[in-house]
């Protein structure tokens, strides 16, 4: 290890009050020493510590800025309307203008499963299927129905990229055309503990983690996914998460409605049944599509209805989004705001001992995908039936656990598969 480089690293740590990161340095091998010092030189301490400091500033929220965002309800359409819009969407899909992005770069800290969440095996007795397989089967069904091969992009994190790719390899890409699948990694940021200190994942490694699903646009630009989509003449991109086993990756109705209403951005919502449920809902903020965080929604606001008796703020986000490639290009250059999340992360303490916390201990900074929608004047919002389209796996003890997902998955497929 070059002494100059080590001195430079020490200087940076001193400036940002992070000298503890070298506390186990003397016990490291030469290779490990080099790795740690290089990581210190690469990390943008100014950025992460500013994010940390600013995250304690009181959020200025005014109900006066908020108004309802109009939405359609799938259940209100007549058969002929459903047919009309779906045919419109179908035509675009059949023309090969549609691609899918699966955002699978999350840490899945609540589930606490070792490995990428997409590799989690859902027990569908007698078979087990990984979340990746479930997602793949959904896209394969569309390929079969429309006689096409949809380009499928999977966003991973630096942490889970290799394991994810290996998982696809050993599973023979679930018989999906291999050349139609592309992986790309998203950005990362260091984690910070409650004392404002970065933490060690290993004695030679500072813990960094993916920086939120909203980083998808910057990452698509950086890894030339946008260019790849352009080269294929793709016009529409569906963006969804990995953990909803009822996610409809290819829905001609959503696409047809988006085209017919001349929108560039569309999302699906489900009705938020309980007024004070901890779920964000769609709204309009200062005239732009936005998200209304549950922390700001009181009972009175949540119970508000229009003159026709329809709730104004009950359209819950389910991470099911459609955007035109033009819209993605527009936001791919923008730095979206960071939100602070409090998560459970194991770390190596100053004595070199690994500690596994039983409750959240670290702050993580994340971009949220829906913040990109505020860059558009309008968007299409379509309310769908939660029993048909929303069965996420978030943890083992809450309402979104593997058992509830399995039940909904089985019920749905019993009713729809022949
Ligand atoms: P969640 O917000 O539920 O986060 O992600 P998570 O990482 O899966 O789980 P927790 O909060 O740590 O328990 C919703 C979707 O967004 C993806 C996830 O993979 C999931 O499909 N995501 C999340 C990313 O792709 N990148 C991220 O940085 C965060």
mmCIF file with all atom_site columns, N, CA and C in Angstrom, residues 24-48:
data_model
loop_
_atom_site.group_PDB
_atom_site.id
_atom_site.type_symbol
_atom_site.label_atom_id
_atom_site.label_alt_id
_atom_site.label_comp_id
_atom_site.label_asym_id
_atom_site.label_entity_id
_atom_site.label_seq_id
_atom_site.pdbx_PDB_ins_code
_atom_site.Cartn_x
_atom_site.Cartn_y
_atom_site.Cartn_z
_atom_site.occupancy
_atom_site.B_iso_or_equiv
_atom_site.pdbx_formal_charge
_atom_site.auth_seq_id
_atom_site.auth_comp_id
_atom_site.auth_asym_id
_atom_site.auth_atom_id
_atom_site.pdbx_PDB_model_num
ATOM 1  N N  . UNK A 1 24 ? -9.557  -1.298 12.278 1.00 0.00 ? 24 UNK A N  1
ATOM 2  C CA . UNK A 1 24 ? -9.075  -2.686 12.190 1.00 0.00 ? 24 UNK A CA 1
ATOM 3  C C  . UNK A 1 24 ? -8.000  -2.831 11.105 1.00 0.00 ? 24 UNK A C  1
ATOM 4  N N  . UNK A 1 25 ? -7.542  -1.689 10.606 1.00 0.00 ? 25 UNK A N  1
ATOM 5  C CA . UNK A 1 25 ? -6.627  -1.658 9.456  1.00 0.00 ? 25 UNK A CA 1
ATOM 6  C C  . UNK A 1 25 ? -5.368  -2.516 9.661  1.00 0.00 ? 25 UNK A C  1
ATOM 7  N N  . UNK A 1 26 ? -4.769  -2.403 10.857 1.00 0.00 ? 26 UNK A N  1
ATOM 8  C CA . UNK A 1 26 ? -3.499  -3.108 11.087 1.00 0.00 ? 26 UNK A CA 1
ATOM 9  C C  . UNK A 1 26 ? -3.631  -4.619 11.043 1.00 0.00 ? 26 UNK A C  1
ATOM 10 N N  . UNK A 1 27 ? -4.842  -5.107 11.228 1.00 0.00 ? 27 UNK A N  1
ATOM 11 C CA . UNK A 1 27 ? -5.047  -6.566 11.213 1.00 0.00 ? 27 UNK A CA 1
ATOM 12 C C  . UNK A 1 27 ? -5.335  -7.115 9.809  1.00 0.00 ? 27 UNK A C  1
ATOM 13 N N  . UNK A 1 28 ? -5.397  -6.227 8.829  1.00 0.00 ? 28 UNK A N  1
ATOM 14 C CA . UNK A 1 28 ? -5.785  -6.667 7.481  1.00 0.00 ? 28 UNK A CA 1
ATOM 15 C C  . UNK A 1 28 ? -4.599  -7.158 6.658  1.00 0.00 ? 28 UNK A C  1
ATOM 16 N N  . UNK A 1 29 ? -4.885  -8.004 5.667  1.00 0.00 ? 29 UNK A N  1
ATOM 17 C CA . UNK A 1 29 ? -3.837  -8.425 4.729  1.00 0.00 ? 29 UNK A CA 1
ATOM 18 C C  . UNK A 1 29 ? -3.553  -7.243 3.792  1.00 0.00 ? 29 UNK A C  1
ATOM 19 N N  . UNK A 1 30 ? -2.471  -7.320 3.043  1.00 0.00 ? 30 UNK A N  1
ATOM 20 C CA . UNK A 1 30 ? -2.119  -6.224 2.136  1.00 0.00 ? 30 UNK A CA 1
ATOM 21 C C  . UNK A 1 30 ? -3.245  -5.958 1.129  1.00 0.00 ? 30 UNK A C  1
ATOM 22 N N  . UNK A 1 31 ? -3.800  -7.056 0.650  1.00 0.00 ? 31 UNK A N  1
ATOM 23 C CA . UNK A 1 31 ? -4.878  -6.935 -0.344 1.00 0.00 ? 31 UNK A CA 1
ATOM 24 C C  . UNK A 1 31 ? -6.105  -6.237 0.255  1.00 0.00 ? 31 UNK A C  1
ATOM 25 N N  . UNK A 1 32 ? -6.430  -6.638 1.487  1.00 0.00 ? 32 UNK A N  1
ATOM 26 C CA . UNK A 1 32 ? -7.601  -6.044 2.159  1.00 0.00 ? 32 UNK A CA 1
ATOM 27 C C  . UNK A 1 32 ? -7.366  -4.562 2.461  1.00 0.00 ? 32 UNK A C  1
ATOM 28 N N  . UNK A 1 33 ? -6.113  -4.269 2.855  1.00 0.00 ? 33 UNK A N  1
ATOM 29 C CA . UNK A 1 33 ? -5.778  -2.855 3.146  1.00 0.00 ? 33 UNK A CA 1
ATOM 30 C C  . UNK A 1 33 ? -6.023  -2.001 1.912  1.00 0.00 ? 33 UNK A C  1
ATOM 31 N N  . UNK A 1 34 ? -5.569  -2.505 0.793  1.00 0.00 ? 34 UNK A N  1
ATOM 32 C CA . UNK A 1 34 ? -5.700  -1.763 -0.465 1.00 0.00 ? 34 UNK A CA 1
ATOM 33 C C  . UNK A 1 34 ? -7.181  -1.565 -0.816 1.00 0.00 ? 34 UNK A C  1
ATOM 34 N N  . UNK A 1 35 ? -7.945  -2.621 -0.614 1.00 0.00 ? 35 UNK A N  1
ATOM 35 C CA . UNK A 1 35 ? -9.376  -2.571 -0.929 1.00 0.00 ? 35 UNK A CA 1
ATOM 36 C C  . UNK A 1 35 ? -10.077 -1.481 -0.106 1.00 0.00 ? 35 UNK A C  1
ATOM 37 N N  . UNK A 1 36 ? -9.774  -1.476 1.181  1.00 0.00 ? 36 UNK A N  1
ATOM 38 C CA . UNK A 1 36 ? -10.437 -0.522 2.072  1.00 0.00 ? 36 UNK A CA 1
ATOM 39 C C  . UNK A 1 36 ? -10.036 0.920  1.727  1.00 0.00 ? 36 UNK A C  1
ATOM 40 N N  . UNK A 1 37 ? -8.751  1.119  1.520  1.00 0.00 ? 37 UNK A N  1
ATOM 41 C CA . UNK A 1 37 ? -8.290  2.481  1.218  1.00 0.00 ? 37 UNK A CA 1
ATOM 42 C C  . UNK A 1 37 ? -8.891  2.969  -0.108 1.00 0.00 ? 37 UNK A C  1
ATOM 43 N N  . UNK A 1 38 ? -8.913  2.099  -1.094 1.00 0.00 ? 38 UNK A N  1
ATOM 44 C CA . UNK A 1 38 ? -9.506  2.495  -2.383 1.00 0.00 ? 38 UNK A CA 1
ATOM 45 C C  . UNK A 1 38 ? -10.988 2.838  -2.230 1.00 0.00 ? 38 UNK A C  1
ATOM 46 N N  . UNK A 1 39 ? -11.663 2.084  -1.391 1.00 0.00 ? 39 UNK A N  1
ATOM 47 C CA . UNK A 1 39 ? -13.095 2.370  -1.180 1.00 0.00 ? 39 UNK A CA 1
ATOM 48 C C  . UNK A 1 39 ? -13.270 3.744  -0.520 1.00 0.00 ? 39 UNK A C  1
ATOM 49 N N  . UNK A 1 40 ? -12.410 4.034  0.447  1.00 0.00 ? 40 UNK A N  1
ATOM 50 C CA . UNK A 1 40 ? -12.491 5.342  1.131  1.00 0.00 ? 40 UNK A CA 1
ATOM 51 C C  . UNK A 1 40 ? -12.284 6.480  0.117  1.00 0.00 ? 40 UNK A C  1
ATOM 52 N N  . UNK A 1 41 ? -11.333 6.282  -0.785 1.00 0.00 ? 41 UNK A N  1
ATOM 53 C CA . UNK A 1 41 ? -11.054 7.332  -1.773 1.00 0.00 ? 41 UNK A CA 1
ATOM 54 C C  . UNK A 1 41 ? -12.211 7.523  -2.755 1.00 0.00 ? 41 UNK A C  1
ATOM 55 N N  . UNK A 1 42 ? -12.980 6.459  -2.947 1.00 0.00 ? 42 UNK A N  1
ATOM 56 C CA . UNK A 1 42 ? -14.085 6.535  -3.912 1.00 0.00 ? 42 UNK A CA 1
ATOM 57 C C  . UNK A 1 42 ? -15.372 7.121  -3.328 1.00 0.00 ? 42 UNK A C  1
ATOM 58 N N  . UNK A 1 43 ? -15.590 6.911  -2.041 1.00 0.00 ? 43 UNK A N  1
ATOM 59 C CA . UNK A 1 43 ? -16.863 7.326  -1.431 1.00 0.00 ? 43 UNK A CA 1
ATOM 60 C C  . UNK A 1 43 ? -16.986 8.853  -1.394 1.00 0.00 ? 43 UNK A C  1
ATOM 61 N N  . UNK A 1 44 ? -18.182 9.333  -1.707 1.00 0.00 ? 44 UNK A N  1
ATOM 62 C CA . UNK A 1 44 ? -18.432 10.767 -1.634 1.00 0.00 ? 44 UNK A CA 1
ATOM 63 C C  . UNK A 1 44 ? -18.977 11.091 -0.228 1.00 0.00 ? 44 UNK A C  1
ATOM 64 N N  . UNK A 1 45 ? -18.046 11.349 0.704  1.00 0.00 ? 45 UNK A N  1
ATOM 65 C CA . UNK A 1 45 ? -18.430 11.588 2.099  1.00 0.00 ? 45 UNK A CA 1
ATOM 66 C C  . UNK A 1 45 ? -19.273 12.854 2.226  1.00 0.00 ? 45 UNK A C  1
ATOM 67 N N  . UNK A 1 46 ? -18.914 13.841 1.429  1.00 0.00 ? 46 UNK A N  1
ATOM 68 C CA . UNK A 1 46 ? -19.653 15.111 1.488  1.00 0.00 ? 46 UNK A CA 1
ATOM 69 C C  . UNK A 1 46 ? -21.133 14.853 1.195  1.00 0.00 ? 46 UNK A C  1
ATOM 70 N N  . UNK A 1 47 ? -21.383 14.082 0.143  1.00 0.00 ? 47 UNK A N  1
ATOM 71 C CA . UNK A 1 47 ? -22.764 13.817 -0.273 1.00 0.00 ? 47 UNK A CA 1
ATOM 72 C C  . UNK A 1 47 ? -23.544 13.069 0.805  1.00 0.00 ? 47 UNK A C  1
ATOM 73 N N  . UNK A 1 48 ? -22.977 11.986 1.288  1.00 0.00 ? 48 UNK A N  1
ATOM 74 C CA . UNK A 1 48 ? -23.739 11.151 2.226  1.00 0.00 ? 48 UNK A CA 1
ATOM 75 C C  . UNK A 1 48 ? -23.957 11.876 3.562  1.00 0.00 ? 48 UNK A C  1
#
